[in-house]
Coordinates of C-alpha atoms and ligand atoms in Angstrom, one line a residue:
X21 CA 48.8 127.3 110.5
X22 CA 47.7 125.5 113.7
X23 CA 50.5 124.3 116.0
X24 CA 51.8 120.8 115.2
X25 CA 50.4 118.8 118.1
X26 CA 53.4 116.6 118.4
X27 CA 52.2 113.5 120.1
X28 CA 55.3 112.9 122.2
X29 CA 56.6 115.5 124.6
X30 CA 60.2 116.5 123.8
X31 CA 62.7 117.1 126.6
X32 CA 65.6 119.4 125.7
X33 CA 68.5 118.7 128.0
X34 CA 72.0 119.9 128.4
X35 CA 70.8 123.4 127.6
X36 CA 71.8 126.7 128.9
X37 CA 68.4 128.4 128.6
X38 CA 67.9 132.0 129.6
X39 CA 64.2 131.9 130.1
X40 CA 63.3 135.7 130.5
X41 CA 61.0 134.4 133.2
X42 CA 61.9 136.3 136.4
X43 CA 60.8 133.3 138.6
X44 CA 63.5 131.1 137.0
X45 CA 65.8 133.0 134.7
X46 CA 68.0 130.0 133.9
X47 CA 67.2 126.4 133.2
X48 CA 69.4 123.5 132.1
X49 CA 66.4 121.6 130.6
X50 CA 62.9 122.3 129.4
X51 CA 60.1 120.3 127.7
X52 CA 57.8 121.0 124.9
X53 CA 54.4 119.4 124.2
X54 CA 51.7 120.3 121.8
X55 CA 53.7 123.3 120.6
X56 CA 54.0 124.9 124.0
X57 CA 56.5 124.8 126.8
X58 CA 55.5 122.3 129.4
X59 CA 58.1 123.0 132.1
X60 CA 61.6 124.5 132.5
X61 CA 64.0 123.5 135.3
X62 CA 66.4 120.8 136.3
X63 CA 66.5 117.7 134.2
X64 CA 64.9 115.3 136.7
X65 CA 61.9 117.7 137.2
X66 CA 61.5 118.2 133.5
X67 CA 61.7 114.5 132.7
X68 CA 59.1 113.7 135.4
X69 CA 56.7 116.3 134.1
X70 CA 57.2 115.1 130.5
X71 CA 56.7 111.5 131.4
X72 CA 53.5 112.4 133.2
X73 CA 52.3 114.3 130.1
X74 CA 53.2 111.3 127.9
X75 CA 51.4 108.9 130.1
X76 CA 48.2 110.9 130.1
X77 CA 48.6 111.2 126.3
X78 CA 48.9 107.4 126.1
X79 CA 45.7 107.1 128.2
X80 CA 44.0 109.5 125.8
X81 CA 45.2 107.5 122.9
X82 CA 47.3 110.2 121.3
X83 CA 50.8 109.4 122.4
X84 CA 52.1 106.0 123.4
X85 CA 53.8 107.1 126.6
X86 CA 57.0 108.0 124.7
X87 CA 59.2 111.0 125.6
X88 CA 61.7 112.2 123.0
X89 CA 65.0 113.7 124.2
X90 CA 67.2 116.2 122.4
X91 CA 70.7 117.0 123.6
X92 CA 71.5 120.7 123.1
X93 CA 75.2 120.1 123.8
X94 CA 75.4 122.9 126.4
X95 CA 74.4 125.6 123.9
X96 CA 72.7 128.8 124.8
X97 CA 68.9 128.9 124.3
X98 CA 66.9 132.1 124.2
X99 CA 63.2 132.8 123.9
X100 CA 62.3 133.6 120.2
X101 CA 62.9 137.3 119.7
X102 CA 59.8 139.5 119.4
X103 CA 60.8 142.5 117.3
X104 CA 58.7 145.2 118.9
X105 CA 58.8 147.6 116.0
X106 CA 58.9 146.1 112.5
X107 CA 57.7 146.5 109.0
X108 CA 57.4 143.0 107.7
X109 CA 56.5 143.5 104.0
X110 CA 58.8 146.4 103.6
X111 CA 61.6 144.4 105.1
X112 CA 60.9 141.5 102.7
X113 CA 60.9 144.0 99.8
X114 CA 64.1 145.6 100.9
X115 CA 66.0 142.3 100.8
X116 CA 65.9 142.7 97.0
X117 CA 67.3 146.3 97.0
X118 CA 70.9 147.5 96.8
X119 CA 72.0 148.5 100.3
X120 CA 73.8 151.9 100.3
X121 CA 74.3 152.4 104.0
X122 CA 78.1 151.9 103.8
X123 CA 78.5 154.2 100.8
X124 CA 80.4 157.3 102.0
X125 CA 80.3 159.4 98.9
X126 CA 78.1 160.1 95.9
X127 CA 80.5 158.3 93.6
X128 CA 80.2 155.2 95.8
X129 CA 76.4 155.4 95.7
X130 CA 76.5 155.8 91.9
X131 CA 78.8 152.9 91.4
X132 CA 76.6 150.6 93.6
X133 CA 73.4 151.7 91.8
X134 CA 74.9 151.2 88.4
X135 CA 76.1 147.7 89.3
X136 CA 72.7 146.8 90.8
X137 CA 70.9 148.0 87.7
X138 CA 73.1 145.7 85.6
X139 CA 72.7 142.7 87.9
X140 CA 68.9 143.2 88.2
X141 CA 68.2 143.9 84.5
X142 CA 64.9 142.0 84.6
X143 CA 63.1 144.3 87.0
X144 CA 61.7 147.6 85.7
X145 CA 62.5 149.7 88.7
X146 CA 66.1 150.0 90.1
X147 CA 65.6 150.0 93.8
X148 CA 67.9 150.9 96.6
X149 CA 67.9 151.7 100.4
X150 CA 69.6 153.3 103.3
X151 CA 71.7 156.0 101.7
X152 CA 73.0 158.5 104.3
X153 CA 72.6 162.3 104.0
X154 CA 76.2 163.0 104.8
X155 CA 77.2 161.0 101.6
X156 CA 75.5 163.5 99.4
X157 CA 77.2 166.8 98.5
X158 CA 75.2 169.5 100.3
X159 CA 72.8 166.8 101.7
X160 CA 70.3 167.4 98.9
X161 CA 70.1 164.6 96.3
X162 CA 69.1 165.4 92.7
X163 CA 67.7 163.6 89.6
X164 CA 70.9 164.5 87.7
X165 CA 73.0 162.5 90.1
X166 CA 71.0 159.4 89.3
X167 CA 70.3 160.1 85.6
X168 CA 74.1 160.1 85.2
X169 CA 74.3 156.4 86.0
X170 CA 70.9 155.0 85.1
X171 CA 69.2 157.2 82.4
X172 CA 66.8 154.7 80.9
X173 CA 65.0 153.0 83.8
X174 CA 63.2 154.5 86.8
X175 CA 65.4 154.6 90.0
X176 CA 64.1 154.9 93.6
X177 CA 66.4 155.0 96.6
X178 CA 65.0 155.3 100.1
X179 CA 67.0 157.2 102.7
X180 CA 68.3 155.4 105.7
X181 CA 65.5 156.7 107.8
X182 CA 62.8 155.7 105.3
X183 CA 61.2 159.1 105.8
X184 CA 62.3 160.3 102.4
X185 CA 63.2 158.9 99.0
X186 CA 65.2 159.9 96.0
X187 CA 64.3 159.2 92.4
X188 CA 65.7 160.0 88.9
X189 CA 63.9 161.7 86.0
X190 CA 62.2 158.6 84.8
X191 CA 61.3 157.9 88.5
X192 CA 59.5 161.2 88.7
X193 CA 57.7 160.4 85.4
X194 CA 56.6 157.0 86.5
X195 CA 55.2 158.5 89.7
X196 CA 53.4 161.2 87.7
X197 CA 55.2 164.0 89.6
X198 CA 55.8 167.2 87.6
X199 CA 57.1 170.6 88.6
X200 CA 53.5 171.7 89.1
X201 CA 52.4 168.8 91.3
X202 CA 51.5 170.4 94.7
X203 CA 53.1 169.1 97.9
X204 CA 50.8 166.6 99.7
X205 CA 49.7 167.4 103.2
X206 CA 52.6 166.5 105.6
X207 CA 55.1 166.1 102.8
X208 CA 57.4 167.9 100.4
X209 CA 58.4 167.5 96.8
X210 CA 61.8 169.3 96.8
X211 CA 62.3 171.9 94.1
X212 CA 65.2 174.0 93.0
X213 CA 65.3 177.8 92.8
X214 CA 63.5 177.7 89.4
X215 CA 60.7 175.5 90.8
X216 CA 61.8 172.3 89.1
X217 CA 61.2 169.0 91.1
X218 CA 64.7 167.8 92.1
X219 CA 63.8 164.1 92.7
X220 CA 63.9 164.3 96.5
X221 CA 60.6 163.4 98.2
X222 CA 60.0 163.8 101.9
X223 CA 57.5 162.2 104.3
X224 CA 54.0 161.9 102.7
X225 CA 55.5 162.7 99.3
X226 CA 57.7 159.6 99.7
X227 CA 54.7 157.6 100.8
X228 CA 53.1 158.4 97.4
X229 CA 56.1 156.8 95.8
X230 CA 55.9 153.7 98.0
X231 CA 52.1 153.4 97.3
X232 CA 52.9 153.4 93.6
X233 CA 55.5 150.6 94.0
X234 CA 53.0 148.7 96.1
X235 CA 50.4 149.0 93.3
X236 CA 52.7 147.8 90.5
X237 CA 53.8 144.8 92.5
X238 CA 51.8 141.6 91.8
X239 CA 50.1 139.5 94.5
X240 CA 52.8 136.8 93.9
X241 CA 55.5 139.5 94.2
X242 CA 54.2 140.5 97.6
X243 CA 54.0 136.9 98.7
X244 CA 57.6 136.4 97.7
X245 CA 58.6 139.4 99.8
X246 CA 56.8 137.9 102.8
X247 CA 58.5 134.5 102.3
X248 CA 61.9 136.1 102.0
X249 CA 61.3 138.1 105.2
X250 CA 60.1 135.1 107.2
X251 CA 63.1 133.0 106.1
X252 CA 65.6 135.7 107.0
X253 CA 63.9 136.3 110.4
X254 CA 64.0 132.6 111.3
X255 CA 67.7 132.4 110.4
X256 CA 68.2 135.4 112.8
X257 CA 66.2 134.0 115.8
X258 CA 63.1 136.2 115.4
X259 CA 59.8 134.4 115.9
X260 CA 57.3 137.3 116.3
X261 CA 57.2 140.8 114.9
X262 CA 55.0 143.7 115.9
X263 CA 54.2 145.3 112.6
X264 CA 54.0 149.1 113.1
X265 CA 52.0 150.1 110.1
X266 CA 50.0 147.6 108.2
X267 CA 48.0 148.8 105.2
X268 CA 45.5 147.0 102.9
X269 CA 48.1 145.2 100.8
X270 CA 50.3 143.9 103.6
X271 CA 47.2 142.8 105.6
X272 CA 45.9 140.9 102.6
X273 CA 49.2 139.2 102.0
X274 CA 49.6 138.1 105.6
X275 CA 46.0 136.9 105.8
X276 CA 46.4 134.9 102.6
X277 CA 49.7 133.4 103.8
X278 CA 48.1 132.3 107.1
X279 CA 45.1 130.8 105.2
X280 CA 47.6 128.8 103.1
X281 CA 49.5 127.6 106.2
X282 CA 52.6 129.6 105.2
X283 CA 52.7 132.0 108.1
X284 CA 55.5 130.4 110.1
X285 CA 55.9 133.6 112.1
X286 CA 53.7 135.4 114.6
X287 CA 52.6 138.8 113.5
X288 CA 50.9 141.4 115.7
X289 CA 49.6 144.4 113.7
X290 CA 49.0 148.1 114.1
X291 CA 46.9 149.7 111.4
X292 CA 48.6 152.7 109.9
X293 CA 46.6 156.0 110.2
X294 CA 46.6 158.3 107.2
X295 CA 46.9 161.9 108.0
X296 CA 45.0 162.9 104.9
X297 CA 41.4 164.0 105.3
X298 CA 39.5 165.5 108.1
X299 CA 38.6 164.5 111.7
X300 CA 35.7 162.5 110.3
X301 CA 38.0 160.4 108.0
X302 CA 40.4 159.9 110.9
X303 CA 37.6 158.6 113.1
X304 CA 36.5 156.3 110.3
X305 CA 40.0 154.8 110.2
X306 CA 39.8 154.1 113.9
X307 CA 36.5 152.3 113.4
X308 CA 38.1 150.3 110.6
X309 CA 41.0 149.3 113.0
X310 CA 38.5 148.3 115.7
X311 CA 36.9 146.0 113.3
X312 CA 40.3 144.5 112.3
X313 CA 41.1 143.9 115.9
X314 CA 37.9 142.0 116.3
X315 CA 38.4 139.8 113.2
X316 CA 42.2 139.0 113.4
X317 CA 42.8 137.3 116.7
X318 CA 44.7 134.1 115.9
X319 CA 48.0 132.9 117.4
X320 CA 49.7 133.7 114.2
X321 CA 48.1 137.0 113.2
X322 CA 46.5 139.4 115.6
X323 CA 45.6 143.1 115.1
X324 CA 45.9 145.2 118.3
X325 CA 45.6 148.8 117.4
X326 CA 46.6 151.8 115.3
X327 CA 49.8 153.6 114.6
X328 CA 50.4 157.4 114.1
X329 CA 53.4 158.9 112.5
X330 CA 53.3 162.1 114.6
X331 CA 56.5 163.6 113.3
X332 CA 59.5 162.9 111.0
X333 CA 63.1 162.2 111.7
X334 CA 66.1 164.1 113.0
X335 CA 68.3 163.4 110.1
X336 CA 65.9 165.1 107.7
X337 CA 65.1 167.9 110.3
X338 CA 61.5 166.7 110.1
X339 CA 61.1 165.5 113.7
X340 CA 59.1 167.9 115.8
X341 CA 61.4 169.7 118.2
X342 CA 60.8 172.5 120.7
X343 CA 63.9 174.5 119.7
X344 CA 65.1 174.9 116.1
X345 CA 67.6 172.5 114.5
X346 CA 71.2 173.8 114.0
X347 CA 70.1 174.6 110.4
X348 CA 67.4 177.0 111.7
X349 CA 64.6 174.7 110.6
X350 CA 61.7 174.1 113.0
X351 CA 59.0 172.2 111.2
X352 CA 55.5 171.4 112.2
X353 CA 54.6 167.9 113.1
X354 CA 52.8 165.6 110.7
X355 CA 49.9 165.2 113.2
X356 CA 49.4 168.5 114.9
X357 CA 48.1 168.2 118.5
X358 CA 44.6 169.4 117.7
X359 CA 44.2 166.7 115.0
X360 CA 45.8 164.0 117.2
X361 CA 43.9 164.4 120.5
X362 CA 40.4 163.4 119.4
X363 CA 41.6 160.4 117.4
X364 CA 43.8 159.1 120.3
X365 CA 40.8 159.5 122.6
X366 CA 38.5 157.7 120.3
X367 CA 40.9 154.7 119.9
X368 CA 41.5 154.6 123.7
X369 CA 37.7 154.6 124.3
X370 CA 37.2 151.8 121.8
X371 CA 39.8 149.7 123.7
X372 CA 42.5 149.4 121.1
X373 CA 46.2 150.1 121.4
X374 CA 47.6 153.4 120.2
X375 CA 51.3 153.5 119.0
X376 CA 52.7 156.9 118.3
X377 CA 55.9 157.4 116.3
X378 CA 57.4 160.4 118.1
X379 CA 61.1 161.2 117.7
X380 CA 61.6 164.9 118.6
X381 CA 61.0 166.2 122.1
X382 CA 57.9 168.2 121.1
X383 CA 56.4 165.2 119.5
X384 CA 57.1 162.9 122.5
X385 CA 55.5 165.5 124.7
X386 CA 52.5 165.8 122.4
X387 CA 52.1 162.0 122.3
X388 CA 52.2 161.8 126.1
X389 CA 49.8 164.7 126.5
X390 CA 47.3 163.1 124.0
X391 CA 47.4 159.8 125.9
X392 CA 47.0 161.6 129.3
X393 CA 44.0 163.5 127.8
X394 CA 42.4 160.2 126.6
X395 CA 42.7 158.6 130.1
X396 CA 41.1 161.7 131.6
X397 CA 38.3 161.8 129.1
X398 CA 37.5 158.1 129.1
X399 CA 38.3 157.1 132.7
X400 CA 41.0 154.7 131.4
X401 CA 44.7 154.2 132.1
X402 CA 46.9 151.8 134.0
X403 CA 45.3 150.4 137.1
X404 CA 41.8 151.4 136.0
X405 CA 39.0 149.0 135.6
X406 CA 36.4 149.9 132.9
X407 CA 32.8 148.7 132.5
X408 CA 33.9 145.7 130.4
X409 CA 37.0 144.7 132.4
X410 CA 40.5 146.1 132.4
X411 CA 40.9 149.7 131.1
X412 CA 44.6 149.2 130.9
X413 CA 45.6 150.1 127.3
X414 CA 49.4 149.7 127.1
X415 CA 49.6 152.5 124.6
X416 CA 53.1 153.0 123.2
X417 CA 55.5 155.6 122.0
X418 CA 57.9 154.6 119.2
X419 CA 61.5 155.7 118.8
X420 CA 61.8 158.4 121.5
X421 CA 65.2 159.5 120.1
X422 CA 65.3 162.9 121.7
X423 CA 63.1 163.4 124.7
X424 CA 63.0 166.2 127.3
X425 CA 64.4 164.7 130.6
X426 CA 61.3 166.2 132.3
X427 CA 59.1 163.9 130.3
X428 CA 60.9 160.6 131.0
X429 CA 59.1 159.9 134.2
X430 CA 55.7 160.3 132.5
X431 CA 56.1 156.9 130.7
X432 CA 55.8 154.9 133.9
X433 CA 53.2 157.1 135.3
X434 CA 51.0 156.7 132.3
X435 CA 51.8 153.0 131.7
X436 CA 53.1 153.9 128.3
X437 CA 55.5 151.4 126.7
X438 CA 58.8 153.0 125.6
X439 CA 59.6 151.3 122.3
X440 CA 63.2 151.9 121.1
X441 CA 65.5 150.7 118.4
X442 CA 69.2 150.4 119.5
X443 CA 70.2 150.0 115.8
X444 CA 69.1 153.7 115.3
X445 CA 71.7 154.7 117.9
X446 CA 74.6 153.0 116.0
X447 CA 77.5 155.4 116.2
X448 CA 78.2 154.8 112.5
X449 CA 75.1 156.7 111.5
X450 CA 75.2 159.4 114.1
X451 CA 77.2 162.2 112.5
X452 CA 74.4 163.9 110.7
X453 CA 72.0 163.2 113.6
X454 CA 74.3 165.0 116.1
X455 CA 75.0 167.8 113.7
X456 CA 71.3 168.6 113.3
X457 CA 70.6 168.7 117.1
X458 CA 73.9 170.2 118.0
X459 CA 76.3 169.5 120.9
X460 CA 74.0 170.7 123.7
X461 CA 71.1 168.4 122.9
X462 CA 72.6 165.3 121.3
X463 CA 74.0 163.8 124.5
X464 CA 70.4 163.3 125.6
X465 CA 69.7 161.1 122.6
X466 CA 68.3 157.5 122.8
X467 CA 67.7 157.5 126.6
X468 CA 67.2 153.8 127.0
X469 CA 68.7 153.3 130.5
X470 CA 67.2 156.6 131.7
X471 CA 63.7 155.3 130.7
X472 CA 64.3 152.0 132.5
X473 CA 65.6 153.8 135.6
X474 CA 62.4 155.8 135.7
X475 CA 60.3 152.6 135.8
X476 CA 59.1 152.7 132.2
X477 CA 58.5 149.4 130.4
X478 CA 61.1 149.3 127.6
X479 CA 60.8 147.1 124.5
X480 CA 63.4 146.7 121.8
X481 CA 63.0 146.4 118.0
X482 CA 64.8 147.2 114.9
X483 CA 62.3 149.2 112.7
X484 CA 63.6 147.1 109.8
X485 CA 63.9 147.9 107.0
X486 CA 65.0 151.3 108.2
X487 CA 67.8 149.4 110.0
X488 CA 69.3 145.9 109.9
X489 CA 66.8 143.3 111.3
X490 CA 69.2 140.9 113.0
X491 CA 68.5 140.9 116.8
X492 CA 71.9 139.9 118.1
X493 CA 73.8 142.9 116.7
X494 CA 70.8 145.0 117.9
X495 CA 71.4 143.7 121.4
X496 CA 75.2 144.4 121.0
X497 CA 74.4 148.1 120.4
X498 CA 71.9 148.1 123.3
X499 CA 74.4 146.6 125.7
X500 CA 77.6 148.5 124.6
X501 CA 76.2 151.5 122.7
X502 CA 79.0 150.8 120.2
X503 CA 78.6 150.4 116.5
X504 CA 77.6 147.0 115.0
X505 CA 78.8 148.3 111.6
X506 CA 82.2 149.6 112.8
X507 CA 82.9 148.4 116.4
X508 CA 86.1 150.6 116.5
X509 CA 84.0 153.8 116.8
X510 CA 83.5 155.3 120.2
X511 CA 80.4 154.3 122.1
X512 CA 77.3 156.5 121.8
X513 CA 76.6 157.8 125.3
X514 CA 77.5 154.6 127.2
X515 CA 75.6 155.9 130.2
X516 CA 72.5 154.6 128.4
X517 CA 73.9 151.0 127.8
X518 CA 71.7 148.2 129.2
X519 CA 72.9 145.0 130.9
X520 CA 72.6 142.2 128.3
X521 CA 70.2 140.0 130.2
X522 CA 67.9 143.0 130.7
X523 CA 68.2 143.8 127.0
X524 CA 67.2 140.3 126.0
X525 CA 64.2 140.5 128.4
X526 CA 63.1 143.8 126.7
X527 CA 63.3 142.0 123.3
X528 CA 61.3 139.0 124.5
X529 CA 59.2 139.1 127.7
X530 CA 58.6 142.9 127.7
X531 CA 57.8 142.9 124.0
X532 CA 55.2 140.1 124.7
X533 CA 53.7 142.2 127.5
X534 CA 53.5 145.2 125.1
X535 CA 51.1 143.4 122.9
X536 CA 49.1 141.7 125.7
X537 CA 50.7 138.3 125.1
X538 CA 52.8 137.8 128.2
X539 CA 50.8 134.7 129.1
X540 CA 51.5 133.1 125.7
X541 CA 54.8 134.5 124.4
X542 CA 58.2 135.9 125.2
X543 CA 59.6 133.5 127.8
X544 CA 60.5 129.8 128.2
X545 CA 57.9 129.1 130.8
X546 CA 54.9 126.7 131.1
X547 CA 52.1 127.4 128.8
X548 CA 54.0 129.7 126.5
X549 CA 54.3 128.9 122.8
X550 CA 57.5 127.0 122.2
X551 CA 59.2 129.7 120.3
X552 CA 63.0 129.7 120.9
X553 CA 66.4 129.6 119.3
X554 CA 69.8 128.1 119.9
X555 CA 72.9 130.3 119.8
X556 CA 76.6 129.6 119.4
X557 CA 78.7 130.7 121.2
X558 CA 77.2 131.6 124.6
X559 CA 77.0 135.4 124.1
X560 CA 75.8 135.9 127.7
X561 CA 79.0 134.6 129.2
X562 CA 81.6 136.1 127.0
X563 CA 82.8 139.3 125.4
X564 CA 79.7 141.2 124.0
X565 CA 81.6 141.5 120.7
X566 CA 80.6 137.9 120.1
X567 CA 77.1 139.1 119.6
X568 CA 78.3 140.4 116.2
X569 CA 79.4 137.0 114.9
X570 CA 77.4 134.5 116.9
X571 CA 75.5 131.9 114.9
X572 CA 71.8 130.9 115.2
X573 CA 72.0 127.2 115.1
X574 CA 68.3 126.4 115.2
X575 CA 65.0 128.3 115.5
X576 CA 61.7 126.8 116.5
X577 CA 58.2 128.3 116.2
X578 CA 55.5 126.4 118.2
X579 CA 57.9 123.6 118.9
X580 CA 58.6 123.0 115.2
X581 CA 62.0 123.7 113.6
X582 CA 61.8 126.4 111.0
X583 CA 65.6 127.0 110.7
X584 CA 68.6 124.9 111.1
X585 CA 72.1 126.1 110.3
X586 CA 73.8 124.4 107.4
Ligands
ZN602 ZN1 58.7 152.1 111.9

């Protein structure tokens, strides 16, 4: 959809706008014209600039010299949130699933799944999300636990980290998984002592299940997921998402929605690299991504690079760590260093962005090493000018949950964006995480403030649907390190809490920078797209707990209202 070129400039007055523009962080008024911010500042200045724009519009015959005015009644205005790590189609799909994150026991999970199966009797699969390992006896789910409540339909429940999934007997059948199916590369089909598949699928084995669901969903079904996601994001104040793992179906759905004028959200995409195959197939995927970045360049949908899932997650003991977990496990990464290095170098050379999911300390180090190697090999990196202009790549590392303190300063030195998700540090979901790393290592978890102090460029996101997508509760966790699910819990390493204004900037202006859009997005400043939202009450002024129940009164994308409360 092209921006609505509203003829008349609109002056928004009586606002309390946090602009995320360091030159002028606060403004009581701003004006929008042609879908972009014209000016932000004091009312007289804004009115004068708007009147001038209206007059030149009248001369050009497109306006009439009129300026509209909107009274924002003293409400807080923020730049539209740019969720820096998101899975758009997955989030839309997850809105239809039963949410198990609050279930604290197997009985509770079974009750919720049974109820959902009854209330969603028209769909073939019974789908759920976000169960926690500590709710399952022994931490290992089985088909029998689900067959006991839903024996006659396939069931699939994704774990809270979305790196593993759990199916019942009919689920295994529907996926074509038998006791003799070999484990896929980088994944595991869990089996009991007698070799029988237990219904628990990890990493690339879970991806096979998701690919199956993707195939059995119709084009219209995908489109509905996208519509649902966009509506929910608007209502929460999100106007752009950086999608960390587009595949063929999601790409197709987003492109079709844009062609139909339905993409009322800005999407920046990274193409998900498959670990399957050899070095040649990996390089072919890079070429494919380069082509996609050439083709998809609009204001609504832009491809910027690729995404690697270098390791797994701490909860499942699949993140790549330099010392064993407390269970004794010490798994290999999904992308071993030898496989990773040439592919990162090829992408860097081709001028596209590389995003590396790296959660364990060994994976974070490998990701930094691979980027450093690419700079050396290609003569690229921050502050370098290549033959065709800037050789600054703004590569990124995603999650960084447990990082060796010695590696923190390397982010700034290498110009690598630190992309973190405060929601993953919610104290309500930390018990198993801490138990797996142990008391020595877990205090170093989620080092947000340490990264900022080292000079790294931090960006915030939610990684929805692995965590709730709403940005204000995410900012609450960022600024308090307390739980958005249970605020009474003790804070999670409050030394890593971020000042709220800074956290907002990391979720807007910094996120725009991270996808090369700082001149177009992320702040309320002249020339930027008029993406913003109105919040009640003023959460910047009061108790941070108000972030948990604040309302998004209105959201605008390109100057056009896409959400209005009530
Ligand atoms: Zn993700």
